[in-house]
Short mmCIF file of C-alpha atoms in Angstrom, two decimals:
data_model
loop_
_atom_site.label_atom_id
_atom_site.label_comp_id
_atom_site.label_asym_id
_atom_site.label_seq_id
_atom_site.Cartn_x
_atom_site.Cartn_y
_atom_site.Cartn_z
CA ILE A 27 16.11 3.77 79.25
CA LEU A 28 15.10 0.18 79.88
CA ALA A 29 15.79 0.49 83.60
CA SER A 30 14.74 4.12 84.04
CA ILE A 31 10.96 4.11 83.66
CA SER A 32 9.45 5.88 86.63
CA ARG A 33 6.65 4.44 88.71
CA VAL A 34 5.10 7.90 88.91
CA MET A 35 5.17 8.32 85.15
CA ARG A 36 1.63 6.94 84.82
CA ASP A 37 0.44 9.66 87.19
CA ILE A 38 2.03 12.61 85.39
CA VAL A 39 1.89 11.97 81.64
CA PRO A 40 -1.06 11.56 79.27
CA SER A 41 -2.06 7.96 78.60
CA GLU A 42 -0.97 8.14 74.95
CA HIS A 43 2.52 9.24 75.97
CA LEU A 44 2.68 6.41 78.49
CA ASP A 45 1.56 3.91 75.86
CA LEU A 46 4.20 5.16 73.40
CA ALA A 47 6.86 4.95 76.12
CA TYR A 48 5.92 1.36 76.98
CA GLN A 49 5.86 0.35 73.31
CA THR A 50 9.27 1.96 72.80
CA ILE A 51 10.69 0.18 75.84
CA ALA A 52 9.27 -3.13 74.58
CA VAL A 53 10.99 -2.70 71.20
CA LEU A 54 14.29 -1.73 72.84
CA ALA A 55 14.09 -4.67 75.26
CA THR A 56 13.34 -7.12 72.43
CA TYR A 57 16.32 -5.84 70.47
CA LYS A 58 18.60 -5.99 73.52
CA LYS A 59 17.62 -9.61 74.24
CA ALA A 60 18.38 -10.61 70.65
CA GLU A 61 21.37 -8.32 70.08
CA ASP A 62 24.06 -10.99 70.48
CA LEU A 63 22.33 -13.30 67.99
CA ILE A 64 21.87 -10.41 65.58
CA ASN A 65 25.49 -9.24 65.88
CA ILE A 66 27.01 -12.66 65.22
CA GLY A 67 24.64 -13.29 62.32
CA ALA A 68 22.81 -16.16 64.01
CA TYR A 69 19.37 -14.55 63.89
CA VAL A 70 17.33 -15.61 60.86
CA LYS A 71 14.95 -12.91 59.70
CA GLY A 72 11.37 -14.12 59.80
CA SER A 73 11.86 -16.53 62.67
CA ASN A 74 10.46 -14.13 65.30
CA PRO A 75 8.05 -11.29 64.37
CA GLU A 76 8.90 -9.29 67.51
CA ILE A 77 12.62 -9.36 66.74
CA ASP A 78 11.92 -8.52 63.10
CA ARG A 79 9.90 -5.49 64.23
CA ALA A 80 12.65 -4.42 66.63
CA LEU A 81 15.23 -4.74 63.86
CA SER A 82 13.15 -2.59 61.55
CA LEU A 83 12.67 0.16 64.16
CA ILE A 84 15.93 0.18 66.12
CA GLY A 85 17.83 2.61 63.89
CA GLU A 86 15.11 5.25 63.93
CA LEU A 87 14.51 4.79 67.66
CA LYS A 88 18.21 5.21 68.45
CA ASN A 89 18.33 8.37 66.33
CA PHE A 90 15.22 9.69 68.06
CA LEU A 91 16.71 9.04 71.50
CA LYS A 92 20.08 10.62 70.64
CA GLN A 93 18.75 14.13 70.04
CA PRO A 94 21.59 16.55 70.81
CA VAL A 95 21.00 18.78 73.85
CA GLU A 96 21.31 21.92 71.73
CA GLU A 97 18.50 20.78 69.39
CA LYS A 98 15.13 21.78 70.73
CA TYR A 99 11.79 20.45 69.51
CA PRO A 100 8.29 21.12 70.78
CA LEU A 101 6.92 18.25 72.86
CA GLU A 102 4.11 17.58 70.40
CA ASP A 103 6.60 17.28 67.50
CA SER A 104 8.58 14.72 69.49
CA VAL A 105 5.45 12.76 70.37
CA ASN A 106 4.32 12.81 66.73
CA LEU A 107 7.71 11.56 65.53
CA LEU A 108 7.79 8.76 68.11
CA ARG A 109 4.22 7.81 67.17
CA GLU A 110 5.24 7.60 63.49
CA ILE A 111 8.21 5.39 64.31
CA ILE A 112 6.32 3.04 66.63
CA ASN A 113 3.29 2.73 64.33
CA LYS A 114 5.28 1.83 61.20
CA LYS A 115 3.95 -1.17 59.37
CA LEU A 116 6.42 -3.90 58.47
#
C-alpha cells in the first residue's frame, strides 16, 4: 500500500477519500519506520506522538485492509469505517 498510491488517484476519487487514503498511508508509514524499535521493545510509549497514534491504530487498520475477497461491503460503509478508525482520539 505504501508504494502503490496512484498519481491519478487525485483525479478520480472524491477529496475526502483522497484525504483518508493519505492519512492512512501516513499512519502505516510511521508504523513501518518504527516497527523494528517497537518489535524489540526499544520504543518508549509517549516519546513520539505520531508513533503512539500509529500504534493505537495499526491493528484496526490492518484488519480493515485484510477484508477477505468474498466479503463485500458498500463503498460508503468502507469509507465510514476508515473514517472512524482514522479519526479516533487517543
